[in-house]
């Protein structure tokens, strides 16, 4: 079964390029386009996509607010936020409302396709440069106090949970963590859930920031 994708962007050239790129994939189907966040909410309700590619800066309703509203609906789609610059201040806001992935618009086509597949399978996906920017921005705001606080939080994890947290900090998806730690994917998901609970976080980037703050991942 093909993964259904909705493209939400106010730039017709971007929409056209994404449709052309994704249209050549046998297991992806672009079911529609939307010109802004308000249009995207309506189209998502009509088309029921599996994944939404959501621009951030749009008229009428921006991608942050549209994502927040969309993810409050029953059985929402996965959302990958598209950014023009890896230093976009709104990326942190998108993270806070629950976006599943972040990609730069100039990401290579193959990586965009791979990201859609990962997110559709339940694995959050972030552009490495966006992740690095997020981590750097947060880390530069706390110094030694953040490092010590991160170490105290991670002390609550078991050894295996700590291994999983470090793997998340390196940007690995669940299947990759399972392969590297010789675990099953369901076992990894169980460990990830416990790490979320013990660290008091709501997404994988917050775990990555914590392990980076503690100096466990370069």
PDB file of C-alpha atoms in Angstrom, residues 27-180:
ATOM      1  CA  UNK A  27       5.214   3.378  -2.784  1.00  0.00           C
ATOM      2  CA  UNK A  28       4.393   7.083  -2.349  1.00  0.00           C
ATOM      3  CA  UNK A  29       1.318   8.942  -3.599  1.00  0.00           C
ATOM      4  CA  UNK A  30       0.902  12.716  -3.482  1.00  0.00           C
ATOM      5  CA  UNK A  31      -2.827  12.915  -2.833  1.00  0.00           C
ATOM      6  CA  UNK A  32      -3.024  16.700  -2.852  1.00  0.00           C
ATOM      7  CA  UNK A  33      -1.532  20.138  -2.339  1.00  0.00           C
ATOM      8  CA  UNK A  34      -2.447  23.100  -0.143  1.00  0.00           C
ATOM      9  CA  UNK A  35      -1.398  26.736  -0.447  1.00  0.00           C
ATOM     10  CA  UNK A  36      -1.296  27.633   3.274  1.00  0.00           C
ATOM     11  CA  UNK A  37      -1.976  26.222   6.719  1.00  0.00           C
ATOM     12  CA  UNK A  38      -5.722  26.867   6.631  1.00  0.00           C
ATOM     13  CA  UNK A  39      -6.030  25.163   3.262  1.00  0.00           C
ATOM     14  CA  UNK A  40      -3.828  22.359   4.551  1.00  0.00           C
ATOM     15  CA  UNK A  41      -6.160  21.628   7.473  1.00  0.00           C
ATOM     16  CA  UNK A  42      -9.140  21.404   5.127  1.00  0.00           C
ATOM     17  CA  UNK A  43      -7.318  19.234   2.596  1.00  0.00           C
ATOM     18  CA  UNK A  44      -6.025  16.929   5.339  1.00  0.00           C
ATOM     19  CA  UNK A  45      -9.572  16.387   6.609  1.00  0.00           C
ATOM     20  CA  UNK A  46     -10.737  15.549   3.079  1.00  0.00           C
ATOM     21  CA  UNK A  47      -7.805  13.431   1.866  1.00  0.00           C
ATOM     22  CA  UNK A  48      -6.664  11.718   5.091  1.00  0.00           C
ATOM     23  CA  UNK A  49      -2.938  11.630   4.204  1.00  0.00           C
ATOM     24  CA  UNK A  50      -0.460   9.475   6.084  1.00  0.00           C
ATOM     25  CA  UNK A  51       2.240  12.173   6.005  1.00  0.00           C
ATOM     26  CA  UNK A  52       2.015  15.946   5.592  1.00  0.00           C
ATOM     27  CA  UNK A  53       4.967  17.976   4.314  1.00  0.00           C
ATOM     28  CA  UNK A  54       4.366  21.320   6.035  1.00  0.00           C
ATOM     29  CA  UNK A  55       6.066  24.607   5.228  1.00  0.00           C
ATOM     30  CA  UNK A  56       6.629  26.925   8.217  1.00  0.00           C
ATOM     31  CA  UNK A  57       6.186  30.438   6.836  1.00  0.00           C
ATOM     32  CA  UNK A  58       2.836  30.794   5.079  1.00  0.00           C
ATOM     33  CA  UNK A  59       0.046  33.408   4.891  1.00  0.00           C
ATOM     34  CA  UNK A  60      -3.274  33.152   6.744  1.00  0.00           C
ATOM     35  CA  UNK A  61      -2.145  30.277   8.982  1.00  0.00           C
ATOM     36  CA  UNK A  62       1.512  29.355   9.400  1.00  0.00           C
ATOM     37  CA  UNK A  63       2.829  25.817   9.543  1.00  0.00           C
ATOM     38  CA  UNK A  64       3.411  25.863  13.309  1.00  0.00           C
ATOM     39  CA  UNK A  65      -0.189  26.644  14.171  1.00  0.00           C
ATOM     40  CA  UNK A  66      -1.496  24.356  11.426  1.00  0.00           C
ATOM     41  CA  UNK A  67       0.610  21.492  12.794  1.00  0.00           C
ATOM     42  CA  UNK A  68      -0.649  22.109  16.333  1.00  0.00           C
ATOM     43  CA  UNK A  69      -4.289  22.028  15.210  1.00  0.00           C
ATOM     44  CA  UNK A  70      -3.739  19.029  12.946  1.00  0.00           C
ATOM     45  CA  UNK A  71      -2.093  16.946  15.665  1.00  0.00           C
ATOM     46  CA  UNK A  72      -4.926  17.647  18.082  1.00  0.00           C
ATOM     47  CA  UNK A  73      -7.343  15.862  15.761  1.00  0.00           C
ATOM     48  CA  UNK A  74      -8.229  12.177  16.180  1.00  0.00           C
ATOM     49  CA  UNK A  75      -5.847   9.823  14.313  1.00  0.00           C
ATOM     50  CA  UNK A  76      -3.691  12.656  12.905  1.00  0.00           C
ATOM     51  CA  UNK A  77      -1.172  12.175  10.105  1.00  0.00           C
ATOM     52  CA  UNK A  78       2.582  12.394  10.633  1.00  0.00           C
ATOM     53  CA  UNK A  79       3.991  15.863   9.974  1.00  0.00           C
ATOM     54  CA  UNK A  80       7.383  16.730   8.502  1.00  0.00           C
ATOM     55  CA  UNK A  81       8.135  20.438   8.734  1.00  0.00           C
ATOM     56  CA  UNK A  82      10.057  21.948   5.830  1.00  0.00           C
ATOM     57  CA  UNK A  83      12.447  24.820   6.561  1.00  0.00           C
ATOM     58  CA  UNK A  84      14.506  27.046   4.299  1.00  0.00           C
ATOM     59  CA  UNK A  85      17.265  27.734   6.823  1.00  0.00           C
ATOM     60  CA  UNK A  86      18.675  25.393   9.468  1.00  0.00           C
ATOM     61  CA  UNK A  87      18.766  28.353  11.881  1.00  0.00           C
ATOM     62  CA  UNK A  88      15.035  29.027  11.535  1.00  0.00           C
ATOM     63  CA  UNK A  89      13.793  30.194  14.953  1.00  0.00           C
ATOM     64  CA  UNK A  90      10.441  28.536  14.334  1.00  0.00           C
ATOM     65  CA  UNK A  91      11.905  25.020  14.288  1.00  0.00           C
ATOM     66  CA  UNK A  92      11.886  24.939  18.096  1.00  0.00           C
ATOM     67  CA  UNK A  93       8.227  25.949  18.049  1.00  0.00           C
ATOM     68  CA  UNK A  94       7.420  23.167  15.584  1.00  0.00           C
ATOM     69  CA  UNK A  95       9.188  20.721  17.870  1.00  0.00           C
ATOM     70  CA  UNK A  96       7.110  21.897  20.804  1.00  0.00           C
ATOM     71  CA  UNK A  97       3.793  21.289  19.026  1.00  0.00           C
ATOM     72  CA  UNK A  98       4.756  17.733  18.084  1.00  0.00           C
ATOM     73  CA  UNK A  99       6.109  17.680  14.530  1.00  0.00           C
ATOM     74  CA  UNK A 100       7.552  14.277  13.614  1.00  0.00           C
ATOM     75  CA  UNK A 101      10.366  15.513  11.401  1.00  0.00           C
ATOM     76  CA  UNK A 102      12.308  18.509  10.148  1.00  0.00           C
ATOM     77  CA  UNK A 103      13.961  18.805   6.763  1.00  0.00           C
ATOM     78  CA  UNK A 104      15.646  21.582   4.855  1.00  0.00           C
ATOM     79  CA  UNK A 105      14.026  22.302   1.508  1.00  0.00           C
ATOM     80  CA  UNK A 106      17.335  21.678  -0.259  1.00  0.00           C
ATOM     81  CA  UNK A 107      17.627  18.167   1.207  1.00  0.00           C
ATOM     82  CA  UNK A 108      18.537  15.652  -1.547  1.00  0.00           C
ATOM     83  CA  UNK A 109      15.471  13.930  -3.049  1.00  0.00           C
ATOM     84  CA  UNK A 110      16.521  10.493  -1.864  1.00  0.00           C
ATOM     85  CA  UNK A 111      16.791  11.738   1.712  1.00  0.00           C
ATOM     86  CA  UNK A 112      13.336  13.320   1.554  1.00  0.00           C
ATOM     87  CA  UNK A 113      11.866  10.031   0.337  1.00  0.00           C
ATOM     88  CA  UNK A 114      13.686   8.131   3.091  1.00  0.00           C
ATOM     89  CA  UNK A 115      12.438  10.623   5.683  1.00  0.00           C
ATOM     90  CA  UNK A 116       8.833  10.169   4.590  1.00  0.00           C
ATOM     91  CA  UNK A 117       9.177   6.392   4.901  1.00  0.00           C
ATOM     92  CA  UNK A 118      10.769   6.666   8.359  1.00  0.00           C
ATOM     93  CA  UNK A 119       8.134   9.027   9.668  1.00  0.00           C
ATOM     94  CA  UNK A 120       5.324   6.921   8.189  1.00  0.00           C
ATOM     95  CA  UNK A 121       6.769   3.939  10.070  1.00  0.00           C
ATOM     96  CA  UNK A 122       6.738   5.886  13.334  1.00  0.00           C
ATOM     97  CA  UNK A 123      10.381   6.973  13.500  1.00  0.00           C
ATOM     98  CA  UNK A 124      10.864  10.748  13.889  1.00  0.00           C
ATOM     99  CA  UNK A 125      13.289  12.176  11.366  1.00  0.00           C
ATOM    100  CA  UNK A 126      15.416  15.309  11.569  1.00  0.00           C
ATOM    101  CA  UNK A 127      17.861  16.846   9.162  1.00  0.00           C
ATOM    102  CA  UNK A 128      21.313  16.457  10.803  1.00  0.00           C
ATOM    103  CA  UNK A 129      22.053  20.151  10.365  1.00  0.00           C
ATOM    104  CA  UNK A 130      18.732  21.108  11.958  1.00  0.00           C
ATOM    105  CA  UNK A 131      19.379  18.757  14.884  1.00  0.00           C
ATOM    106  CA  UNK A 132      22.855  20.214  15.354  1.00  0.00           C
ATOM    107  CA  UNK A 133      21.452  23.749  15.327  1.00  0.00           C
ATOM    108  CA  UNK A 134      18.808  22.887  17.901  1.00  0.00           C
ATOM    109  CA  UNK A 135      21.318  21.242  20.205  1.00  0.00           C
ATOM    110  CA  UNK A 136      23.862  24.041  19.867  1.00  0.00           C
ATOM    111  CA  UNK A 137      21.255  26.707  20.490  1.00  0.00           C
ATOM    112  CA  UNK A 138      20.039  25.058  23.691  1.00  0.00           C
ATOM    113  CA  UNK A 139      23.476  24.085  24.972  1.00  0.00           C
ATOM    114  CA  UNK A 140      24.904  27.576  24.563  1.00  0.00           C
ATOM    115  CA  UNK A 141      22.209  28.810  26.881  1.00  0.00           C
ATOM    116  CA  UNK A 142      23.254  26.983  30.040  1.00  0.00           C
ATOM    117  CA  UNK A 143      26.902  25.933  30.283  1.00  0.00           C
ATOM    118  CA  UNK A 144      28.000  23.751  33.187  1.00  0.00           C
ATOM    119  CA  UNK A 145      24.618  23.945  34.915  1.00  0.00           C
ATOM    120  CA  UNK A 146      22.942  22.268  31.935  1.00  0.00           C
ATOM    121  CA  UNK A 147      25.632  19.580  31.848  1.00  0.00           C
ATOM    122  CA  UNK A 148      25.214  18.730  35.508  1.00  0.00           C
ATOM    123  CA  UNK A 149      21.426  18.757  35.268  1.00  0.00           C
ATOM    124  CA  UNK A 150      21.568  16.411  32.259  1.00  0.00           C
ATOM    125  CA  UNK A 151      23.867  14.005  34.102  1.00  0.00           C
ATOM    126  CA  UNK A 152      21.471  13.900  37.056  1.00  0.00           C
ATOM    127  CA  UNK A 153      18.519  13.162  34.790  1.00  0.00           C
ATOM    128  CA  UNK A 154      20.347  10.386  32.943  1.00  0.00           C
ATOM    129  CA  UNK A 155      21.350   8.762  36.243  1.00  0.00           C
ATOM    130  CA  UNK A 156      17.767   7.508  36.531  1.00  0.00           C
ATOM    131  CA  UNK A 157      18.196   5.298  33.444  1.00  0.00           C
ATOM    132  CA  UNK A 158      19.254   1.676  33.454  1.00  0.00           C
ATOM    133  CA  UNK A 159      22.385   0.770  31.501  1.00  0.00           C
ATOM    134  CA  UNK A 160      20.365  -0.439  28.515  1.00  0.00           C
ATOM    135  CA  UNK A 161      18.090   2.612  28.581  1.00  0.00           C
ATOM    136  CA  UNK A 162      21.210   4.772  28.640  1.00  0.00           C
ATOM    137  CA  UNK A 163      22.523   2.926  25.556  1.00  0.00           C
ATOM    138  CA  UNK A 164      19.242   3.605  23.781  1.00  0.00           C
ATOM    139  CA  UNK A 165      19.306   7.277  24.783  1.00  0.00           C
ATOM    140  CA  UNK A 166      22.839   7.635  23.427  1.00  0.00           C
ATOM    141  CA  UNK A 167      21.796   5.988  20.154  1.00  0.00           C
ATOM    142  CA  UNK A 168      18.933   8.482  19.868  1.00  0.00           C
ATOM    143  CA  UNK A 169      21.476  11.221  20.501  1.00  0.00           C
ATOM    144  CA  UNK A 170      23.410   9.964  17.480  1.00  0.00           C
ATOM    145  CA  UNK A 171      20.269  10.273  15.365  1.00  0.00           C
ATOM    146  CA  UNK A 172      19.505   6.560  14.963  1.00  0.00           C
ATOM    147  CA  UNK A 173      15.980   5.341  14.218  1.00  0.00           C
ATOM    148  CA  UNK A 174      14.454   2.427  16.142  1.00  0.00           C
ATOM    149  CA  UNK A 175      15.434  -0.187  13.560  1.00  0.00           C
ATOM    150  CA  UNK A 176      19.024   1.103  13.527  1.00  0.00           C
ATOM    151  CA  UNK A 177      19.154   1.062  17.332  1.00  0.00           C
ATOM    152  CA  UNK A 178      17.851  -2.505  17.333  1.00  0.00           C
ATOM    153  CA  UNK A 179      20.577  -3.603  14.911  1.00  0.00           C
ATOM    154  CA  UNK A 180      23.375  -1.837  16.783  1.00  0.00           C
TER     155      UNK A 180
END
